[in-house]
Amino acid sequence: MKTHSLFFVFILCLIIAPARLFTLDAHWASDESTWLYRSAVFMGLVESGEFQETLVTHHPGVTTMWLAGIRRAFGNREIWLSERNLAVARWFICVVIIAGMVVTFFLLRQLFDGWCAAAAWAFFAANPFFLAQTRKVHTDALATLFIVLTVLLFLRYALESDPKRNKLRAGYLIFSGTAFGLACLSKSHSLILLSWVPICLWLCRPAKIHPREFIYNAFIAGVCFINWSLLAIFLAWPIFWQPRGLCLMAGLLGSTLFLQYAVRVGQHTVVSLWVTTFILMIATSYGVTLLWIVFDKVGWALTTAHEIDHFILGKIVADPGLLFYLLTLTMKSTPFVLPLAIGAVLFLFKHRQDIQISKDFKIAIALLAVVVLFTVCLSVTSKKFSRYLLPAFPMLDILAGIGIFYAMKWIGERVKKRHIRKVVHVGYVAFILLFTVVPVFALHPYYGTYYNLCWKVTDIRKIITVGEASGLDLAAKYLNRKPNAIQMSVQASYLGSEFLRYYFIGEVYQSDKNRTANTNELRHADYEVVYIRDLQIGQVPKEGTRGGRLEHTITLNGIDLVWIYHIPKKNLSNEAQPLEHSSSLQQRK
């Protein structure tokens, strides 16, 4: 790589790294303790050679467990959950995501004009929803990154028509399939993208190709794509590291390489296609048999709502319904993304006959198809969380980049004077960046509390579930500053206690949601902490259960998230059984 390219990569990393690598021990998020434990179990099984037991969870979360488990190789082998443990695991995940984002920029640069690619990547890099998820030991950010790489690489493959670049085109297909395999290893809902592949091939087909020839070429591309995906899955998941799996891996690799060579030289294509398809069918049946629990759990998630209720539009429900993901798209994106994305699609559709614009139109429709597929498919399931829709957001960011690029061209065509045109361009871009980047990075490290500025005129807490555990670490730090905090006892609401206990140096007790009506049965406590999500789903009243005096409120991004009540001495009771101690206190003991 040339020196100036390395320097450019360094600049890109310098832009996106601080927001992702600083203060990684801040606010423990949902399920992170579970994934830290799973990663330790996973790596322990790999180290002991028990490969058949590495189906730790159905998500399947293999990439998350690999990256979070790497900490064991650097001396961090503690099973006990701590802030340091969390920060190290987050660091490895963030580094991989940063590297993937740099690759994303170069892929965008190959698909679009330089300024268009820069604008699209800027929206992607500053996306608050993606940024918040990249700082978690979880599956969604990694799955989203690999989905983005899959989409961009496959678009690059589908749009390449120069016969002299067939080797390069084959490379795009190989890396696209590999990225898709890693996406599926990260989270099972990535399989939705498989339905997008034929759509993309149809959109990017040559203008005068015969339907029969298109179907034949698409079938070859699809077989190769799935083969490389399976190879990535077989290679990265130790459960397949057994004689049968290794034989199928060798067969898939050899037959796929031979098929791609046969297509390039135009000989023995039909024979190699049938052989490759046959091996693919055997490998797929073997994989499905071995991982049936994954597919069984996916079916269960489609029809079973989460055990913890949601709050949406003033109602407490198990399934937030079809509007949930539409609200998520509008509330978790930055103000200009949706208008620019919609404007880009409409503008490109209007000028789709223009030779220079037709390629961008095909890409825009392909990106829009990803958004629609994920939104529709996830909306019909019963188990819903906003982070499940994360793969749709980078696609909208890229569309917004296309929108801002063509808006600048439209302005340039109407402002004739060059110096005025430059001033207008700079002002236009600066205005959008001001309301896109600044409000996001100002929230460091609590990016999960970001909501579209257009929605901030309302009370977000009355519309949708908020919190994401943000603010509970600040509540713990507030209480830690109290005299004799190590000897204090704090009662926390049902969900809040899970995260407060990692930061508070005293004792944390979880209020029993089934007994809060009788405060005489509650354990002695000096303070009570009420977390907003418990309040929204009716687990606890806003004023708490102990009749305490409101002493402090934790507010982030203008939203009250945590309330701290001091409990008067007269309300203390020693009759109940202790529920749960903080991790920090147990470590000292």
PDB file of C-alpha atoms in Angstrom, residues 160-416:
ATOM      1  CA  GLU A 160     -18.631  -5.171 -12.663  1.00  0.00           C
ATOM      2  CA  SER A 161     -19.072  -5.986 -16.356  1.00  0.00           C
ATOM      3  CA  ASP A 162     -15.561  -5.705 -17.793  1.00  0.00           C
ATOM      4  CA  PRO A 163     -14.376  -9.207 -18.908  1.00  0.00           C
ATOM      5  CA  LYS A 164     -10.772  -8.139 -18.340  1.00  0.00           C
ATOM      6  CA  ARG A 165     -11.517  -7.768 -14.616  1.00  0.00           C
ATOM      7  CA  ASN A 166     -13.024 -11.234 -14.083  1.00  0.00           C
ATOM      8  CA  LYS A 167     -10.416 -12.188 -11.475  1.00  0.00           C
ATOM      9  CA  LEU A 168     -11.156  -9.036  -9.493  1.00  0.00           C
ATOM     10  CA  ARG A 169     -14.880  -9.684  -9.881  1.00  0.00           C
ATOM     11  CA  ALA A 170     -14.439 -13.202  -8.519  1.00  0.00           C
ATOM     12  CA  GLY A 171     -12.582 -11.725  -5.561  1.00  0.00           C
ATOM     13  CA  TYR A 172     -15.539  -9.499  -4.725  1.00  0.00           C
ATOM     14  CA  LEU A 173     -17.823 -12.541  -4.747  1.00  0.00           C
ATOM     15  CA  ILE A 174     -15.459 -14.500  -2.498  1.00  0.00           C
ATOM     16  CA  PHE A 175     -15.165 -11.731   0.104  1.00  0.00           C
ATOM     17  CA  SER A 176     -18.873 -10.947  -0.093  1.00  0.00           C
ATOM     18  CA  GLY A 177     -19.791 -14.553   0.662  1.00  0.00           C
ATOM     19  CA  THR A 178     -17.222 -14.678   3.460  1.00  0.00           C
ATOM     20  CA  ALA A 179     -18.617 -11.501   5.020  1.00  0.00           C
ATOM     21  CA  PHE A 180     -22.128 -12.939   4.849  1.00  0.00           C
ATOM     22  CA  GLY A 181     -20.950 -16.100   6.590  1.00  0.00           C
ATOM     23  CA  LEU A 182     -19.456 -13.980   9.391  1.00  0.00           C
ATOM     24  CA  ALA A 183     -22.710 -12.010   9.594  1.00  0.00           C
ATOM     25  CA  CYS A 184     -24.665 -15.236  10.084  1.00  0.00           C
ATOM     26  CA  LEU A 185     -22.138 -16.350  12.704  1.00  0.00           C
ATOM     27  CA  SER A 186     -22.756 -13.063  14.487  1.00  0.00           C
ATOM     28  CA  LYS A 187     -26.560 -13.139  14.494  1.00  0.00           C
ATOM     29  CA  SER A 188     -29.054 -15.521  12.905  1.00  0.00           C
ATOM     30  CA  HIS A 189     -31.340 -12.755  11.613  1.00  0.00           C
ATOM     31  CA  SER A 190     -28.625 -11.962   9.046  1.00  0.00           C
ATOM     32  CA  LEU A 191     -30.184 -14.769   6.992  1.00  0.00           C
ATOM     33  CA  ILE A 192     -32.757 -12.184   5.888  1.00  0.00           C
ATOM     34  CA  LEU A 193     -30.072 -10.814   3.580  1.00  0.00           C
ATOM     35  CA  LEU A 194     -30.100 -14.054   1.585  1.00  0.00           C
ATOM     36  CA  SER A 195     -33.405 -12.981   0.006  1.00  0.00           C
ATOM     37  CA  TRP A 196     -31.723  -9.738  -1.101  1.00  0.00           C
ATOM     38  CA  VAL A 197     -29.076 -11.440  -3.271  1.00  0.00           C
ATOM     39  CA  PRO A 198     -31.383 -12.297  -6.241  1.00  0.00           C
ATOM     40  CA  ILE A 199     -32.931  -8.814  -6.009  1.00  0.00           C
ATOM     41  CA  CYS A 200     -29.497  -7.254  -6.331  1.00  0.00           C
ATOM     42  CA  LEU A 201     -28.556  -9.483  -9.255  1.00  0.00           C
ATOM     43  CA  TRP A 202     -31.796  -8.555 -11.045  1.00  0.00           C
ATOM     44  CA  LEU A 203     -31.304  -4.820 -10.466  1.00  0.00           C
ATOM     45  CA  CYS A 204     -27.701  -4.904 -11.707  1.00  0.00           C
ATOM     46  CA  ARG A 205     -28.227  -7.207 -14.700  1.00  0.00           C
ATOM     47  CA  PRO A 206     -26.959  -6.089 -18.146  1.00  0.00           C
ATOM     48  CA  ALA A 207     -29.555  -4.226 -20.189  1.00  0.00           C
ATOM     49  CA  LYS A 208     -29.917  -6.705 -23.064  1.00  0.00           C
ATOM     50  CA  ILE A 209     -29.405 -10.059 -21.373  1.00  0.00           C
ATOM     51  CA  HIS A 210     -31.793 -12.929 -22.161  1.00  0.00           C
ATOM     52  CA  PRO A 211     -33.891 -14.079 -19.144  1.00  0.00           C
ATOM     53  CA  ARG A 212     -32.601 -17.662 -19.465  1.00  0.00           C
ATOM     54  CA  GLU A 213     -29.013 -16.498 -19.485  1.00  0.00           C
ATOM     55  CA  PHE A 214     -29.678 -14.235 -16.494  1.00  0.00           C
ATOM     56  CA  ILE A 215     -31.178 -17.109 -14.477  1.00  0.00           C
ATOM     57  CA  TYR A 216     -28.215 -19.349 -15.350  1.00  0.00           C
ATOM     58  CA  ASN A 217     -25.632 -16.712 -14.374  1.00  0.00           C
ATOM     59  CA  ALA A 218     -27.556 -15.799 -11.211  1.00  0.00           C
ATOM     60  CA  PHE A 219     -27.706 -19.455 -10.159  1.00  0.00           C
ATOM     61  CA  ILE A 220     -23.932 -19.791 -10.538  1.00  0.00           C
ATOM     62  CA  ALA A 221     -23.371 -16.582  -8.554  1.00  0.00           C
ATOM     63  CA  GLY A 222     -25.777 -17.724  -5.848  1.00  0.00           C
ATOM     64  CA  VAL A 223     -24.129 -21.127  -5.491  1.00  0.00           C
ATOM     65  CA  CYS A 224     -20.660 -19.593  -5.215  1.00  0.00           C
ATOM     66  CA  PHE A 225     -21.904 -16.955  -2.756  1.00  0.00           C
ATOM     67  CA  ILE A 226     -23.501 -19.557  -0.450  1.00  0.00           C
ATOM     68  CA  ASN A 227     -20.446 -21.824  -0.736  1.00  0.00           C
ATOM     69  CA  TRP A 228     -18.080 -19.116   0.435  1.00  0.00           C
ATOM     70  CA  SER A 229     -20.499 -18.275   3.250  1.00  0.00           C
ATOM     71  CA  LEU A 230     -20.563 -21.892   4.397  1.00  0.00           C
ATOM     72  CA  LEU A 231     -16.783 -22.096   4.183  1.00  0.00           C
ATOM     73  CA  ALA A 232     -16.501 -19.072   6.473  1.00  0.00           C
ATOM     74  CA  ILE A 233     -18.966 -20.624   8.928  1.00  0.00           C
ATOM     75  CA  PHE A 234     -17.225 -24.023   8.884  1.00  0.00           C
ATOM     76  CA  LEU A 235     -13.808 -22.426   9.307  1.00  0.00           C
ATOM     77  CA  ALA A 236     -14.698 -19.952  12.093  1.00  0.00           C
ATOM     78  CA  TRP A 237     -16.943 -22.181  14.216  1.00  0.00           C
ATOM     79  CA  PRO A 238     -15.051 -24.943  16.047  1.00  0.00           C
ATOM     80  CA  ILE A 239     -18.155 -27.140  16.153  1.00  0.00           C
ATOM     81  CA  PHE A 240     -17.312 -28.044  12.524  1.00  0.00           C
ATOM     82  CA  TRP A 241     -13.699 -28.894  13.322  1.00  0.00           C
ATOM     83  CA  GLN A 242     -14.174 -32.645  12.959  1.00  0.00           C
ATOM     84  CA  PRO A 243     -13.356 -35.112  10.152  1.00  0.00           C
ATOM     85  CA  ARG A 244     -16.691 -34.818   8.358  1.00  0.00           C
ATOM     86  CA  GLY A 245     -16.710 -31.045   8.574  1.00  0.00           C
ATOM     87  CA  LEU A 246     -13.121 -30.779   7.349  1.00  0.00           C
ATOM     88  CA  CYS A 247     -13.872 -33.071   4.391  1.00  0.00           C
ATOM     89  CA  LEU A 248     -16.902 -31.006   3.409  1.00  0.00           C
ATOM     90  CA  MET A 249     -14.837 -27.859   3.814  1.00  0.00           C
ATOM     91  CA  ALA A 250     -12.192 -29.201   1.425  1.00  0.00           C
ATOM     92  CA  GLY A 251     -14.880 -30.299  -1.043  1.00  0.00           C
ATOM     93  CA  LEU A 252     -16.613 -26.925  -0.959  1.00  0.00           C
ATOM     94  CA  LEU A 253     -13.343 -25.053  -1.443  1.00  0.00           C
ATOM     95  CA  GLY A 254     -12.135 -27.200  -4.321  1.00  0.00           C
ATOM     96  CA  SER A 255     -15.445 -27.372  -6.198  1.00  0.00           C
ATOM     97  CA  THR A 256     -16.125 -23.650  -5.795  1.00  0.00           C
ATOM     98  CA  LEU A 257     -12.693 -22.644  -7.045  1.00  0.00           C
ATOM     99  CA  PHE A 258     -13.063 -25.017  -9.995  1.00  0.00           C
ATOM    100  CA  LEU A 259     -16.531 -23.628 -10.795  1.00  0.00           C
ATOM    101  CA  GLN A 260     -15.271 -20.054 -10.773  1.00  0.00           C
ATOM    102  CA  TYR A 261     -12.335 -21.067 -12.994  1.00  0.00           C
ATOM    103  CA  ALA A 262     -14.688 -22.904 -15.395  1.00  0.00           C
ATOM    104  CA  VAL A 263     -16.906 -19.832 -15.655  1.00  0.00           C
ATOM    105  CA  ARG A 264     -13.908 -17.631 -16.392  1.00  0.00           C
ATOM    106  CA  VAL A 265     -12.490 -19.861 -19.158  1.00  0.00           C
ATOM    107  CA  GLY A 266     -15.883 -21.006 -20.461  1.00  0.00           C
ATOM    108  CA  GLN A 267     -15.218 -24.759 -20.259  1.00  0.00           C
ATOM    109  CA  HIS A 268     -16.838 -27.576 -18.190  1.00  0.00           C
ATOM    110  CA  THR A 269     -19.126 -25.042 -16.558  1.00  0.00           C
ATOM    111  CA  VAL A 270     -22.248 -27.230 -16.421  1.00  0.00           C
ATOM    112  CA  VAL A 271     -20.420 -30.257 -14.950  1.00  0.00           C
ATOM    113  CA  SER A 272     -18.635 -28.185 -12.309  1.00  0.00           C
ATOM    114  CA  LEU A 273     -21.900 -26.428 -11.442  1.00  0.00           C
ATOM    115  CA  TRP A 274     -23.718 -29.717 -10.782  1.00  0.00           C
ATOM    116  CA  VAL A 275     -20.809 -31.094  -8.726  1.00  0.00           C
ATOM    117  CA  THR A 276     -20.601 -27.919  -6.665  1.00  0.00           C
ATOM    118  CA  THR A 277     -24.360 -27.846  -6.114  1.00  0.00           C
ATOM    119  CA  PHE A 278     -24.327 -31.469  -4.968  1.00  0.00           C
ATOM    120  CA  ILE A 279     -21.562 -30.835  -2.421  1.00  0.00           C
ATOM    121  CA  LEU A 280     -23.359 -27.683  -1.289  1.00  0.00           C
ATOM    122  CA  MET A 281     -26.544 -29.665  -0.625  1.00  0.00           C
ATOM    123  CA  ILE A 282     -24.639 -32.224   1.475  1.00  0.00           C
ATOM    124  CA  ALA A 283     -22.816 -29.508   3.439  1.00  0.00           C
ATOM    125  CA  THR A 284     -26.045 -27.590   4.036  1.00  0.00           C
ATOM    126  CA  SER A 285     -27.930 -30.648   5.289  1.00  0.00           C
ATOM    127  CA  TYR A 286     -25.011 -31.513   7.571  1.00  0.00           C
ATOM    128  CA  GLY A 287     -24.879 -27.980   8.951  1.00  0.00           C
ATOM    129  CA  VAL A 288     -28.626 -27.777   9.537  1.00  0.00           C
ATOM    130  CA  THR A 289     -28.628 -31.169  11.295  1.00  0.00           C
ATOM    131  CA  LEU A 290     -25.743 -30.132  13.548  1.00  0.00           C
ATOM    132  CA  LEU A 291     -27.217 -26.708  14.297  1.00  0.00           C
ATOM    133  CA  TRP A 292     -30.906 -27.572  14.382  1.00  0.00           C
ATOM    134  CA  ILE A 293     -31.272 -25.922  17.783  1.00  0.00           C
ATOM    135  CA  VAL A 294     -30.355 -22.599  16.171  1.00  0.00           C
ATOM    136  CA  PHE A 295     -33.129 -22.851  13.599  1.00  0.00           C
ATOM    137  CA  ASP A 296     -35.531 -24.171  16.226  1.00  0.00           C
ATOM    138  CA  LYS A 297     -34.854 -21.163  18.454  1.00  0.00           C
ATOM    139  CA  VAL A 298     -35.250 -18.792  15.502  1.00  0.00           C
ATOM    140  CA  GLY A 299     -38.713 -20.220  14.951  1.00  0.00           C
ATOM    141  CA  TRP A 300     -39.456 -19.811  18.640  1.00  0.00           C
ATOM    142  CA  ALA A 301     -38.383 -16.140  18.530  1.00  0.00           C
ATOM    143  CA  LEU A 302     -40.679 -15.499  15.571  1.00  0.00           C
ATOM    144  CA  THR A 303     -43.743 -16.470  17.567  1.00  0.00           C
ATOM    145  CA  THR A 304     -42.841 -15.726  21.197  1.00  0.00           C
ATOM    146  CA  ALA A 305     -42.702 -12.230  22.665  1.00  0.00           C
ATOM    147  CA  HIS A 306     -39.948 -11.257  25.103  1.00  0.00           C
ATOM    148  CA  GLU A 307     -40.563 -11.984  28.777  1.00  0.00           C
ATOM    149  CA  ILE A 308     -39.963  -8.314  29.656  1.00  0.00           C
ATOM    150  CA  ASP A 309     -42.705  -5.990  28.474  1.00  0.00           C
ATOM    151  CA  HIS A 310     -42.281  -3.002  26.159  1.00  0.00           C
ATOM    152  CA  PHE A 311     -43.622   0.513  26.552  1.00  0.00           C
ATOM    153  CA  ILE A 312     -44.937   2.133  23.370  1.00  0.00           C
ATOM    154  CA  LEU A 313     -47.333   5.027  22.798  1.00  0.00           C
ATOM    155  CA  GLY A 314     -48.473   5.027  26.418  1.00  0.00           C
ATOM    156  CA  LYS A 315     -49.177   1.277  26.591  1.00  0.00           C
ATOM    157  CA  ILE A 316     -47.379  -1.627  28.243  1.00  0.00           C
ATOM    158  CA  VAL A 317     -47.361  -4.573  25.836  1.00  0.00           C
ATOM    159  CA  ALA A 318     -45.457  -7.808  25.237  1.00  0.00           C
ATOM    160  CA  ASP A 319     -45.345  -7.249  21.459  1.00  0.00           C
ATOM    161  CA  PRO A 320     -44.988  -3.565  20.472  1.00  0.00           C
ATOM    162  CA  GLY A 321     -46.598  -4.229  17.086  1.00  0.00           C
ATOM    163  CA  LEU A 322     -45.994  -3.220  13.476  1.00  0.00           C
ATOM    164  CA  LEU A 323     -45.330   0.453  14.248  1.00  0.00           C
ATOM    165  CA  PHE A 324     -42.394  -0.291  16.518  1.00  0.00           C
ATOM    166  CA  TYR A 325     -39.657  -0.484  13.882  1.00  0.00           C
ATOM    167  CA  LEU A 326     -41.056   2.451  11.907  1.00  0.00           C
ATOM    168  CA  LEU A 327     -40.815   4.539  15.075  1.00  0.00           C
ATOM    169  CA  THR A 328     -37.295   3.203  15.620  1.00  0.00           C
ATOM    170  CA  LEU A 329     -36.242   4.318  12.126  1.00  0.00           C
ATOM    171  CA  THR A 330     -37.443   7.859  12.745  1.00  0.00           C
ATOM    172  CA  MET A 331     -36.377   8.228  16.369  1.00  0.00           C
ATOM    173  CA  LYS A 332     -32.898   6.675  16.274  1.00  0.00           C
ATOM    174  CA  SER A 333     -31.664   8.296  13.042  1.00  0.00           C
ATOM    175  CA  THR A 334     -30.203  11.791  12.815  1.00  0.00           C
ATOM    176  CA  PRO A 335     -32.494  14.603  11.536  1.00  0.00           C
ATOM    177  CA  PHE A 336     -31.316  14.772   7.910  1.00  0.00           C
ATOM    178  CA  VAL A 337     -30.852  11.061   7.168  1.00  0.00           C
ATOM    179  CA  LEU A 338     -34.425  10.088   6.286  1.00  0.00           C
ATOM    180  CA  PRO A 339     -35.242  13.274   4.272  1.00  0.00           C
ATOM    181  CA  LEU A 340     -31.972  13.027   2.328  1.00  0.00           C
ATOM    182  CA  ALA A 341     -32.378   9.269   1.778  1.00  0.00           C
ATOM    183  CA  ILE A 342     -35.933   9.628   0.479  1.00  0.00           C
ATOM    184  CA  GLY A 343     -34.928  12.642  -1.608  1.00  0.00           C
ATOM    185  CA  ALA A 344     -32.030  10.697  -3.127  1.00  0.00           C
ATOM    186  CA  VAL A 345     -34.259   7.801  -4.175  1.00  0.00           C
ATOM    187  CA  LEU A 346     -36.868  10.141  -5.717  1.00  0.00           C
ATOM    188  CA  PHE A 347     -34.251  12.226  -7.550  1.00  0.00           C
ATOM    189  CA  LEU A 348     -32.449   9.171  -8.929  1.00  0.00           C
ATOM    190  CA  PHE A 349     -35.745   7.609  -9.988  1.00  0.00           C
ATOM    191  CA  LYS A 350     -36.664  10.754 -11.901  1.00  0.00           C
ATOM    192  CA  HIS A 351     -33.298  10.793 -13.737  1.00  0.00           C
ATOM    193  CA  ARG A 352     -32.781   7.023 -13.997  1.00  0.00           C
ATOM    194  CA  GLN A 353     -32.483   7.167 -17.799  1.00  0.00           C
ATOM    195  CA  ASP A 354     -29.346   9.296 -17.514  1.00  0.00           C
ATOM    196  CA  ILE A 355     -26.325   7.041 -18.175  1.00  0.00           C
ATOM    197  CA  GLN A 356     -24.245   8.652 -15.424  1.00  0.00           C
ATOM    198  CA  ILE A 357     -27.042   8.396 -12.867  1.00  0.00           C
ATOM    199  CA  SER A 358     -28.400   4.934 -13.749  1.00  0.00           C
ATOM    200  CA  LYS A 359     -25.693   3.102 -11.763  1.00  0.00           C
ATOM    201  CA  ASP A 360     -26.351   5.164  -8.633  1.00  0.00           C
ATOM    202  CA  PHE A 361     -30.070   4.513  -9.055  1.00  0.00           C
ATOM    203  CA  LYS A 362     -29.512   0.749  -9.104  1.00  0.00           C
ATOM    204  CA  ILE A 363     -27.362   0.978  -5.983  1.00  0.00           C
ATOM    205  CA  ALA A 364     -29.931   3.169  -4.227  1.00  0.00           C
ATOM    206  CA  ILE A 365     -32.776   0.733  -4.948  1.00  0.00           C
ATOM    207  CA  ALA A 366     -30.619  -2.186  -3.781  1.00  0.00           C
ATOM    208  CA  LEU A 367     -29.839  -0.382  -0.514  1.00  0.00           C
ATOM    209  CA  LEU A 368     -33.491   0.539  -0.062  1.00  0.00           C
ATOM    210  CA  ALA A 369     -34.392  -3.126  -0.576  1.00  0.00           C
ATOM    211  CA  VAL A 370     -32.190  -4.065   2.412  1.00  0.00           C
ATOM    212  CA  VAL A 371     -34.025  -1.519   4.586  1.00  0.00           C
ATOM    213  CA  VAL A 372     -37.450  -2.759   3.471  1.00  0.00           C
ATOM    214  CA  LEU A 373     -36.576  -6.451   3.867  1.00  0.00           C
ATOM    215  CA  PHE A 374     -35.260  -6.080   7.410  1.00  0.00           C
ATOM    216  CA  THR A 375     -38.066  -3.753   8.480  1.00  0.00           C
ATOM    217  CA  VAL A 376     -40.848  -5.958   7.106  1.00  0.00           C
ATOM    218  CA  CYS A 377     -39.366  -9.307   8.169  1.00  0.00           C
ATOM    219  CA  LEU A 378     -38.614  -8.151  11.711  1.00  0.00           C
ATOM    220  CA  SER A 379     -41.975  -6.407  12.075  1.00  0.00           C
ATOM    221  CA  VAL A 380     -43.914  -9.650  11.662  1.00  0.00           C
ATOM    222  CA  THR A 381     -41.995 -11.372  14.482  1.00  0.00           C
ATOM    223  CA  SER A 382     -43.219 -11.358  18.074  1.00  0.00           C
ATOM    224  CA  LYS A 383     -39.853 -10.726  19.760  1.00  0.00           C
ATOM    225  CA  LYS A 384     -38.795  -7.143  19.065  1.00  0.00           C
ATOM    226  CA  PHE A 385     -35.929  -4.893  20.148  1.00  0.00           C
ATOM    227  CA  SER A 386     -34.832  -1.701  18.421  1.00  0.00           C
ATOM    228  CA  ARG A 387     -31.264  -2.999  18.006  1.00  0.00           C
ATOM    229  CA  TYR A 388     -32.524  -5.858  15.807  1.00  0.00           C
ATOM    230  CA  LEU A 389     -33.158  -3.257  13.071  1.00  0.00           C
ATOM    231  CA  LEU A 390     -29.606  -1.880  13.232  1.00  0.00           C
ATOM    232  CA  PRO A 391     -28.596  -3.253   9.755  1.00  0.00           C
ATOM    233  CA  ALA A 392     -31.118  -0.903   8.117  1.00  0.00           C
ATOM    234  CA  PHE A 393     -29.454   2.249   9.456  1.00  0.00           C
ATOM    235  CA  PRO A 394     -26.117   2.144   7.542  1.00  0.00           C
ATOM    236  CA  MET A 395     -28.080   1.657   4.316  1.00  0.00           C
ATOM    237  CA  LEU A 396     -30.056   4.815   5.055  1.00  0.00           C
ATOM    238  CA  ASP A 397     -26.800   6.610   5.898  1.00  0.00           C
ATOM    239  CA  ILE A 398     -25.353   5.703   2.500  1.00  0.00           C
ATOM    240  CA  LEU A 399     -28.559   6.853   0.792  1.00  0.00           C
ATOM    241  CA  ALA A 400     -28.322  10.114   2.742  1.00  0.00           C
ATOM    242  CA  GLY A 401     -24.754  10.548   1.472  1.00  0.00           C
ATOM    243  CA  ILE A 402     -26.022  10.126  -2.093  1.00  0.00           C
ATOM    244  CA  GLY A 403     -28.734  12.675  -1.325  1.00  0.00           C
ATOM    245  CA  ILE A 404     -26.360  15.320  -0.007  1.00  0.00           C
ATOM    246  CA  PHE A 405     -24.045  14.790  -2.999  1.00  0.00           C
ATOM    247  CA  TYR A 406     -26.764  15.318  -5.593  1.00  0.00           C
ATOM    248  CA  ALA A 407     -28.191  18.240  -3.631  1.00  0.00           C
ATOM    249  CA  MET A 408     -24.773  19.908  -3.875  1.00  0.00           C
ATOM    250  CA  LYS A 409     -24.682  19.249  -7.628  1.00  0.00           C
ATOM    251  CA  TRP A 410     -28.179  20.701  -7.976  1.00  0.00           C
ATOM    252  CA  ILE A 411     -27.101  23.826  -6.083  1.00  0.00           C
ATOM    253  CA  GLY A 412     -23.955  24.101  -8.192  1.00  0.00           C
ATOM    254  CA  GLU A 413     -25.952  24.038 -11.422  1.00  0.00           C
ATOM    255  CA  ARG A 414     -28.076  26.985 -10.273  1.00  0.00           C
ATOM    256  CA  VAL A 415     -25.440  29.181  -8.649  1.00  0.00           C
ATOM    257  CA  LYS A 416     -23.298  30.424 -11.523  1.00  0.00           C
TER     258      LYS A 416
END
